[in-house]
Structure formats: C-alpha cells, structure tokens
CSV table of C-alpha atoms in Angstrom, one decimal:
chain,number,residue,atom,x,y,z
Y,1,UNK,CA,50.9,97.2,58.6
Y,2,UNK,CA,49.0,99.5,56.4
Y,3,UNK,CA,50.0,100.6,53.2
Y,4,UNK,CA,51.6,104.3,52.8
Y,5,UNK,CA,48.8,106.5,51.0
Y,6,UNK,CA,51.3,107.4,48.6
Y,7,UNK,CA,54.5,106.2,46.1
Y,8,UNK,CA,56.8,108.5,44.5
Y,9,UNK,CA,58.6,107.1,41.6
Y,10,UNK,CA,61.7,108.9,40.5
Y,11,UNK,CA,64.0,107.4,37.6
Y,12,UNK,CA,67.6,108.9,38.5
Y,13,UNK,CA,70.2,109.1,36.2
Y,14,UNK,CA,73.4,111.8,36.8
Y,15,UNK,CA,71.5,114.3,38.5
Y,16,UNK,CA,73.9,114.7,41.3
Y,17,UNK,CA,73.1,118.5,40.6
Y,18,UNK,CA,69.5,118.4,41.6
Y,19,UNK,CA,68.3,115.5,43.4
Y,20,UNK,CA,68.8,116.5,47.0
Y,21,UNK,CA,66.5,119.7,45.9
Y,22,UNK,CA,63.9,117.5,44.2
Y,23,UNK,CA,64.0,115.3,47.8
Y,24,UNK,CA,63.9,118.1,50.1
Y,25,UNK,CA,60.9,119.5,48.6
Y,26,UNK,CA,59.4,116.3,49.1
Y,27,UNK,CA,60.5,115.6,52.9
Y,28,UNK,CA,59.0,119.1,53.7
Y,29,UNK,CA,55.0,118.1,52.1
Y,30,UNK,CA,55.3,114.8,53.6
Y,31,UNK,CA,56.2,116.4,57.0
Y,32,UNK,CA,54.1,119.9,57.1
Y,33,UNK,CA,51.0,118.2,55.3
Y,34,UNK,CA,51.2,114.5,57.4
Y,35,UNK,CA,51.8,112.4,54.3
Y,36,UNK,CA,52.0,108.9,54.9
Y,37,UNK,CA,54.0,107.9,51.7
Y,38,UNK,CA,57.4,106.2,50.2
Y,39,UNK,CA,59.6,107.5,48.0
Y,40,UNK,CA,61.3,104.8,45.4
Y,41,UNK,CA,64.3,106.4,43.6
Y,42,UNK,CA,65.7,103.9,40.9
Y,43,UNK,CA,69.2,105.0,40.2
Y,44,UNK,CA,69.9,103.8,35.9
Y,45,UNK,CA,73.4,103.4,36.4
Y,46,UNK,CA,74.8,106.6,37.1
Y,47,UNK,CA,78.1,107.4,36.7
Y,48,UNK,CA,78.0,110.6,38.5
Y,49,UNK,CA,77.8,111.4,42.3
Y,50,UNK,CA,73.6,110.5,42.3
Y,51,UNK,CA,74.1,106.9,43.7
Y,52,UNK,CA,75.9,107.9,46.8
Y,53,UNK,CA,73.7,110.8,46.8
Y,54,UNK,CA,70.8,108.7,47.5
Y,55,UNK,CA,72.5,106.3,49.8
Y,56,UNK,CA,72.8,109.2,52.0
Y,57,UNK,CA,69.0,109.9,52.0
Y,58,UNK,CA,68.2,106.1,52.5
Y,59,UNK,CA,70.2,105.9,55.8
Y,60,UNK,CA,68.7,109.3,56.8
Y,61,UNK,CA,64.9,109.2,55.8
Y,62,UNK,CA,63.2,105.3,56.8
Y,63,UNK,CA,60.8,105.9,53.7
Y,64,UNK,CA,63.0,106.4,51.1
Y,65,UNK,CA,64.1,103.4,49.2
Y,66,UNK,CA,66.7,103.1,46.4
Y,67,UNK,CA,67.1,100.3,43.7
Y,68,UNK,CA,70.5,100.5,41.6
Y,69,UNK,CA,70.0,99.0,38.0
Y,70,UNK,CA,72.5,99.3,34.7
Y,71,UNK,CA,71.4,101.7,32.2
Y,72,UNK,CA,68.9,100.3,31.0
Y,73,UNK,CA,66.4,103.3,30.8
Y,74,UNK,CA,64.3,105.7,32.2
Y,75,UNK,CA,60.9,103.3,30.8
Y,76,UNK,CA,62.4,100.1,33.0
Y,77,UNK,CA,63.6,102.4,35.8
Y,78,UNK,CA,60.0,103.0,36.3
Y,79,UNK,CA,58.5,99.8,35.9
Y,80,UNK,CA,61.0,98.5,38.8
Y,81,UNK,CA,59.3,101.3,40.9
Y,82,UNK,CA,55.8,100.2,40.0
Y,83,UNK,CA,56.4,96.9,40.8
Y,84,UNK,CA,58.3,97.8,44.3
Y,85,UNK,CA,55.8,100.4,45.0
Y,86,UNK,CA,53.2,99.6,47.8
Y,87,UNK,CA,51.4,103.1,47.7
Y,88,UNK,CA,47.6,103.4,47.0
Y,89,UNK,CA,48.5,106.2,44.6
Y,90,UNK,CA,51.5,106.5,42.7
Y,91,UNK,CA,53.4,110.0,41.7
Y,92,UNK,CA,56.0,110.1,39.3
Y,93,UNK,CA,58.1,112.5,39.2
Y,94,UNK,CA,62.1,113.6,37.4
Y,95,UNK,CA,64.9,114.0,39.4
Y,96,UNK,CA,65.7,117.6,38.3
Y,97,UNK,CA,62.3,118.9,38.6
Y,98,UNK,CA,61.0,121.0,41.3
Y,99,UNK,CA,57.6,121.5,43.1
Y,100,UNK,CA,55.5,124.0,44.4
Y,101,UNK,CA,55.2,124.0,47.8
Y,102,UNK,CA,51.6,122.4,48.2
Y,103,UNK,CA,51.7,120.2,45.1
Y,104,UNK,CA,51.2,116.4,46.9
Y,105,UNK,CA,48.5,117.7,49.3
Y,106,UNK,CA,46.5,119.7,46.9
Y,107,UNK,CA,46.8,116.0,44.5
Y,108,UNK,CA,46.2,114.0,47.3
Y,109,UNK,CA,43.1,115.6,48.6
Y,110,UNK,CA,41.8,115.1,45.4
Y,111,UNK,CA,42.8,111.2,44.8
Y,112,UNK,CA,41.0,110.7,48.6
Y,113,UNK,CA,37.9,111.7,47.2
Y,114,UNK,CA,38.4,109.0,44.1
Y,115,UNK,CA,39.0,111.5,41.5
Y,116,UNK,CA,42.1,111.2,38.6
Y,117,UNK,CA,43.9,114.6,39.3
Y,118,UNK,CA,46.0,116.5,37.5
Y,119,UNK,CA,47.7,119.9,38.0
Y,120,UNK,CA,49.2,122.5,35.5
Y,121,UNK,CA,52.9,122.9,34.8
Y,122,UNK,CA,55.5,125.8,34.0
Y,123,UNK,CA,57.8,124.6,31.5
Y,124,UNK,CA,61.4,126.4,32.3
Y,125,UNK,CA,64.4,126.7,29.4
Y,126,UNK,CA,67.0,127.2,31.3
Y,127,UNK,CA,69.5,128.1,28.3
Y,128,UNK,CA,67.0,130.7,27.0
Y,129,UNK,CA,66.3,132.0,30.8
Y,130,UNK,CA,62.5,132.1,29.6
Y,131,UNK,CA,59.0,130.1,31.1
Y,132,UNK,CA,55.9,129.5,30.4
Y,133,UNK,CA,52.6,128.1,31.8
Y,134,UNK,CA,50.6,124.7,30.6
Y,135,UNK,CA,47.2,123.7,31.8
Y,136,UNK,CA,45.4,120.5,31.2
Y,137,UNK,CA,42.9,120.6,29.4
Y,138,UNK,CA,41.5,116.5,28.8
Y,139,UNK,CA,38.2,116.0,30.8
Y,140,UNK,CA,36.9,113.0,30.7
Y,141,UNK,CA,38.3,109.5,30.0
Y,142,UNK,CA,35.1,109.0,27.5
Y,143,UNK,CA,35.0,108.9,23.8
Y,144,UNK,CA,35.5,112.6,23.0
Y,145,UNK,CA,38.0,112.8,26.0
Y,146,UNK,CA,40.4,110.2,23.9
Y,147,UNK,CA,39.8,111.8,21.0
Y,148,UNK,CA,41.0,115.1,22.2
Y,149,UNK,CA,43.9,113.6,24.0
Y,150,UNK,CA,45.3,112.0,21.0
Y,151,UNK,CA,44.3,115.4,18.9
Y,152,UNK,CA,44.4,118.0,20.9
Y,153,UNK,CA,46.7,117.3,23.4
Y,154,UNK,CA,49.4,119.7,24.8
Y,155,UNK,CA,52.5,118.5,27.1
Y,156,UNK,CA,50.3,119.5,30.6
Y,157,UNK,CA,47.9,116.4,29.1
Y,158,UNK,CA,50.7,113.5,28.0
Y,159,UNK,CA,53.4,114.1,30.3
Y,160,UNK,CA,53.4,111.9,34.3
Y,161,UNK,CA,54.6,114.6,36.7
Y,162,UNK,CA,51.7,116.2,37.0
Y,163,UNK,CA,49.2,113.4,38.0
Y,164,UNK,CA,48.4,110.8,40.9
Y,165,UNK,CA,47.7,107.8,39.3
Y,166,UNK,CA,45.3,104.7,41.3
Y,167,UNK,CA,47.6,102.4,41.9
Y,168,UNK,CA,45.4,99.5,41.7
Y,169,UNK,CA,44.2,100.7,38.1
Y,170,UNK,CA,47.9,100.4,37.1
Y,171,UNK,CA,48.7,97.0,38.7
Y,172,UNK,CA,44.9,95.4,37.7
Y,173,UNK,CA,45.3,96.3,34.2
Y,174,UNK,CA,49.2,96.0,34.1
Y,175,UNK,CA,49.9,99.2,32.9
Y,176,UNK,CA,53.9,99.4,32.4
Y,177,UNK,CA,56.3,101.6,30.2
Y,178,UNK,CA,57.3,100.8,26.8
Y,179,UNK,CA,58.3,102.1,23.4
Y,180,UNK,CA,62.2,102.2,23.9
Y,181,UNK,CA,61.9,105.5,25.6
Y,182,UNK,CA,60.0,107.7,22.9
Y,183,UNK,CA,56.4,109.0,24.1
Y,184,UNK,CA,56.3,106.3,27.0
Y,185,UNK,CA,54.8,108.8,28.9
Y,186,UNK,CA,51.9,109.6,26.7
Y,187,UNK,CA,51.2,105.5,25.8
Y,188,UNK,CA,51.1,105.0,29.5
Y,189,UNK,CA,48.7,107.9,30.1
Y,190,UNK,CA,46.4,106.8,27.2
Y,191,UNK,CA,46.6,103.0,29.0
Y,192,UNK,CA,45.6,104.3,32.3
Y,193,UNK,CA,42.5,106.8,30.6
Y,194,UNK,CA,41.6,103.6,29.0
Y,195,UNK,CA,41.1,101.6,31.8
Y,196,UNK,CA,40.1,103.9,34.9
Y,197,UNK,CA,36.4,105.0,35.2
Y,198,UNK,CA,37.5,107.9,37.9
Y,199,UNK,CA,36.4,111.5,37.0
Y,200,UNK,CA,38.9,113.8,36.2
Y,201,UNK,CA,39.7,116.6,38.5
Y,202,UNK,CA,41.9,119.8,36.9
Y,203,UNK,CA,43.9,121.8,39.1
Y,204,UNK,CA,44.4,124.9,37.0
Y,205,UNK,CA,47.5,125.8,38.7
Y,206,UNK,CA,51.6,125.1,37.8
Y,207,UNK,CA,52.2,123.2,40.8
Y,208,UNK,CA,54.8,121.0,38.7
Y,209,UNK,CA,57.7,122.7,37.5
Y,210,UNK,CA,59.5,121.4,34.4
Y,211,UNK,CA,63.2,122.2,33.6
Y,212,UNK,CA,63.8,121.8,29.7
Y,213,UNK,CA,68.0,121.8,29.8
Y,214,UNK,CA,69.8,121.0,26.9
Y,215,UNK,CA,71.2,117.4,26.6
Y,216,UNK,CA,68.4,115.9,27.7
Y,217,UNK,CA,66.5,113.0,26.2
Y,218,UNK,CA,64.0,115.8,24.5
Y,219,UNK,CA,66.5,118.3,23.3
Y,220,UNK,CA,69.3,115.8,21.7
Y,221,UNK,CA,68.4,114.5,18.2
Y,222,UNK,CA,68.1,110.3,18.3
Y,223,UNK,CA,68.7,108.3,15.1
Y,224,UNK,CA,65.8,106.5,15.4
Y,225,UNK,CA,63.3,108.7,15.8
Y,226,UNK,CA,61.2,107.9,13.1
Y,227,UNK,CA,61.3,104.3,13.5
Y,228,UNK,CA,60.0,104.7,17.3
Y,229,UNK,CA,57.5,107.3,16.0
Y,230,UNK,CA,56.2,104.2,13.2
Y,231,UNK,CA,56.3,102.1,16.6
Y,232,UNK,CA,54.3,104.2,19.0
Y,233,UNK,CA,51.7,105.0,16.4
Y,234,UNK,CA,50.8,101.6,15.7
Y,235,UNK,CA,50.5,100.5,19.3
Y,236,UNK,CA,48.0,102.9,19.8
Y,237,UNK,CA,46.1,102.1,17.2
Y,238,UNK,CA,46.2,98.8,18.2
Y,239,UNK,CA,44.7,99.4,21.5
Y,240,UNK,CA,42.4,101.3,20.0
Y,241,UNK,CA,41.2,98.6,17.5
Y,242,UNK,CA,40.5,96.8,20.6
Y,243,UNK,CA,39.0,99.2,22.3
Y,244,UNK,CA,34.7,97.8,22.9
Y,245,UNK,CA,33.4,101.3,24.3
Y,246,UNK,CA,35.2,104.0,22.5
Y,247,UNK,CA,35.0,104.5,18.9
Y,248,UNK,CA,37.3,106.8,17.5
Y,249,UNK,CA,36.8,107.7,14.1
Y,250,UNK,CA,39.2,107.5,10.9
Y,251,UNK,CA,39.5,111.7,11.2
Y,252,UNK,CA,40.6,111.4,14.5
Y,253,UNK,CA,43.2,108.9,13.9
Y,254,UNK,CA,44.7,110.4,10.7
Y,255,UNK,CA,44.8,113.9,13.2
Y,256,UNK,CA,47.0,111.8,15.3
Y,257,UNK,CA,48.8,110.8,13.3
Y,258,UNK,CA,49.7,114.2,11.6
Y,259,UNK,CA,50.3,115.5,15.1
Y,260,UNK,CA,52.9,112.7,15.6
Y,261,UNK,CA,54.4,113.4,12.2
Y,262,UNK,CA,54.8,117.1,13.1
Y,263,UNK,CA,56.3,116.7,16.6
Y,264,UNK,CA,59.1,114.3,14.4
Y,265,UNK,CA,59.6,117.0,11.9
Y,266,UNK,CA,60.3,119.6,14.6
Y,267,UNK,CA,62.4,117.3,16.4
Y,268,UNK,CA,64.1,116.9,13.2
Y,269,UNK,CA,64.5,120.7,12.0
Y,270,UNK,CA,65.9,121.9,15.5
Y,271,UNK,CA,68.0,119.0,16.4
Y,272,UNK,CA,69.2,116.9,12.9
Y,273,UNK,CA,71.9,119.1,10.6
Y,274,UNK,CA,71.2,116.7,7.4
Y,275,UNK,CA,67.5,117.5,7.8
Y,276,UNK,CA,66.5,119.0,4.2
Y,277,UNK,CA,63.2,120.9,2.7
Y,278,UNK,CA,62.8,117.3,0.1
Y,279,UNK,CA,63.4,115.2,3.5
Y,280,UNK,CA,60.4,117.2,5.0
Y,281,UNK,CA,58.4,116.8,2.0
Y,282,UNK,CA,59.0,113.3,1.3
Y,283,UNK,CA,57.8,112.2,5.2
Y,284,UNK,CA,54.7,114.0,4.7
Y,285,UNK,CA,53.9,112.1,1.7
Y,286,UNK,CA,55.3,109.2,2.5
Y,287,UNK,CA,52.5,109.0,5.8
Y,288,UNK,CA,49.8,110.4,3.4
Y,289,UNK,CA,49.4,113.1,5.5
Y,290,UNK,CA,48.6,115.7,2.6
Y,291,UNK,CA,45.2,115.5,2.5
Y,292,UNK,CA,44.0,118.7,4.0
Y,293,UNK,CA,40.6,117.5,4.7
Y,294,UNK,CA,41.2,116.2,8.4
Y,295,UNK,CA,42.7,119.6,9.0
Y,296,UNK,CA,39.8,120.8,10.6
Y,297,UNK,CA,40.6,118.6,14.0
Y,298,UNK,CA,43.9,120.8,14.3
Y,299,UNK,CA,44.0,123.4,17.1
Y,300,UNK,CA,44.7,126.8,15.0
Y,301,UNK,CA,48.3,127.1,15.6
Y,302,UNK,CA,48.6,122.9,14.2
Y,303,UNK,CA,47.1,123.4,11.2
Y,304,UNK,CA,48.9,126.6,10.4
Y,305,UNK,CA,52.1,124.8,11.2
Y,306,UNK,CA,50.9,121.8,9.5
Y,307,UNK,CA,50.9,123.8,6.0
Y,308,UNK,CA,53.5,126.0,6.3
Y,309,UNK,CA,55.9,122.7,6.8
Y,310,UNK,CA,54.4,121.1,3.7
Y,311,UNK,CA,53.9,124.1,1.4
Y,312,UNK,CA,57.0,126.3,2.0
Y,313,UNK,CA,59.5,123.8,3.5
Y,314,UNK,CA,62.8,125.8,3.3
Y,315,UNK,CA,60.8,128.8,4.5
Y,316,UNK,CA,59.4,126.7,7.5
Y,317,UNK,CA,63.0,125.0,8.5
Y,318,UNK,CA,64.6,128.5,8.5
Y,319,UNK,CA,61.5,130.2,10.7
Y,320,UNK,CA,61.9,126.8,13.2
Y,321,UNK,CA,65.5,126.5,13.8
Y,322,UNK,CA,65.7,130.4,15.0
C-alpha cells in the first residue's frame, strides 16, 4: 500500500467550537484538489464536546484518525502524531484555525518538486475585531538564513501552520517537540532548518489564517515564563555550539537573546498585574542585555522598543498595556 502524500497533525483540546470548520475545510482540498493524505487529530483530554466531535468524523471520513491522550500538552499531542503519521509530508495545523481555500495544493505542489514551503499568514484578534498580514521572510537554511531567523524573525517565520515539513527529515533526525510548551514551535523549526538541505520556497500569500482569542496559551500570563525562556535559550545555544557548518557569531546570539528577553517583557507588561518599571529594569540587567552595541542586528522597530523598555520603563509599560 502506498503511503498517503500527506499528514495533518492537529493537537485538539476543547475546541468543540471550531473543529468541524477546521475539518471541513480540509475534506474539501483533499476532495477538489485529489489529495491523497491522513488527517491525525490527537484529542489532550478534553473536557468539552471535541472528543465525540471527532469520533463522529472518524466513523464518517476512512482517513481521519483520532488518538485520545490526558492533558498532557499540546508539545506531546504532536509528537504522538508524528510518530503515528505515515505521510511523506507532514502539516501541522490548530484546531481553531482556518484556511484559505487553496492552501494544501499550492504547499503541496511545492514540496513535490523537493522544496521546504511556506505561506504567509493573517493574524485575526478576535476581541479587538482587527487583522493583519505576515509574510515570511527566512530564505535559506544557510548561515545568514539562521542568523536571521533567530534575529530577525517575525511569527510568519517561527510558527508550524504555515509550512509542509519532509517527513523523513523529521523522523531521520528525530526532530520532536519540547520545552514544556514555550516556543516549541520555533525550537522545532530551527531543528528542522538545521538539518534539511531543501531550498526554501515563499509563498507570499495568507493562505493560513491565525485566530489570536483570548485565554489562549499566548494571551494568558504563565508563572513560569521566565524560567522556560532561561530553558529554551540555552537549548539553542546548545545546538548551536554543536553546529560543524554554521557559525553564528557572539552578536548574533546576544541579538537573540535580547529578542527573547523582549518577547518575556511584553508578555509580562500585557498579561502580569505585579509587573513593575524596577522588575523591567532589573531583567534587562540581570541578562546583560544593556550593552547597546549589538543593537545594530535589531530590525528598527526592535531596537526602538528595546530602549524605550530600558530607558523609560514606567513610560514604556503604560504605552504597552493600552
């Protein structure tokens, strides 16, 4: 029997409200475009409606699959649909996202002709009725195209949704999710650059549509951010101090690292009521992130940010949290 051209991972946890949408879209590309492909929904112990949900579609559509798991995570609820996942490409995509109407084919095409490709997304927020558009913009898997996703990266670049991934690059190299669920999505799309010698191929187009609904896992505040921050800046790193063919400078990594710093400072302003102007001061210093010298490897708008937080904290939390 030969294996379906394509796997679609979705992690599914309450989303009774949008997973039949999310599954309908893909039943119609896999039946106007001729996709042969699976789709591998692992429910994370949902205490909603989802699980019967996708008990109906299983006992409807012979290519759907469904494992049932406790909550254990959207990182593990992946990695049991990588390791069930027979596809020569793997998707992955969130239960209550949407897609554009020619999405797979238009990735597909592109993976059939051995290429890494990856589409643009519109980022919807739902509670401020507002959207905008995100293109990729990493080019190359080759020393400057690391360095520019580590510095330089927006949310188009780090996040899964929006790229087919080789399958056998993931399973040769075993590429898996990790980091407690806090930027597993980026350390698993810098293992996969790492590894895969496949050009790049950008589809400047939102074909992936990203709903940003409060409650989420990136719009509550979590306790331990800055610990899995600490975490998921010293395992890259440590790939990279083991990396033979890329050398990424000391500038590049110390711009990483500010970048990491400020995304944790935001997260903190906009979601943590204790956060404080001295707290904001003191984690700056504390990662010795004042030196203003690597500033020149911030986009504009970064390094603006960047000393705005540092030099006028109060100012800075006030502007952020309207």
């Amino acid at each position: 029997m030969n294996s379906p051209e394509l796997s679609i991972i979705i992690p599914a946890y309450n989303c009774g409200m949008y997973i039949r949408n999310c599954l309908d879209q893909i039943i119609q590309q896999f039946d106007t475009f001729q996709i042969k492909g699976e789709v591998i929904i692992v429910d994370d112990g949902s205490t909603d409606d989802t699980a019967e949900i996708i008990t109906e579609y299983v006992n409807q559509v012979a290519y759907i699959k469904a494992f049932f798991q406790e909550n254990l995570k959207q990182a593990k609820a992946r990695n049991c649909g990588i390791k069930n996942a027979n596809g020569k490409n793997i998707l992955f995509l969130d239960a209550d996202d949407t897609l554009e109407d020619n999405m797979l084919i238009l990735l597909l095409k592109e993976s059939r002709n051995g290429s890494f490709p990856i589409c643009g997304i519109k980022k919807i927020y739902t509670e401020l009725g507002i959207s905008e558009v995100e293109l990729p913009t990493i080019t190359n898997t080759s020393n400057s195209g690391l360095q520019a996703y580590l510095t330089t990266n927006n949310e188009a670049d780090v996040g899964l949704w929006n790229k087919m991934f080789n399958a056998a690059i993931i399973k040769d190299n075993n590429i898996l999710f990790e980091n407690s669920n806090f930027f597993e999505d980026s350390l698993f799309v810098f293992d996969y650059l790492v590894n895969s010698n496949q050009n790049i191929h950008l589809i400047n187009k939102p074909l992936y549509n990203l709903f940003k609904r409060g409650g989420s896992t990136t719009t509550a505040f979590d306790q331990k951010i800055d610990v899995l921050a600490k975490g998921y800046i010293k395992k890259i790193i440590n790939r990279v101090n083991k990396l033979k063919d890329v050398n990424l400078d000391k500038m590049t990594m110390d711009t990483f690292r500010i970048r990491i710093t400020m995304h944790i400072i935001h997260h903190h302003i906009k979601y943590d009521g204790e956060w404080t102007s001295d707290k904001q001061r003191k984690i700056i210093k504390d990662s010795h992130l004042e030196r203003f010298l690597i500033l020149n490897r911030l986009r504009g708008k970064y390094r603006i940010a960047f000393l705005g937080m540092y030099l006028f904290p109060r100012e800075y939390i006030k502007l952020y949290r309207r």
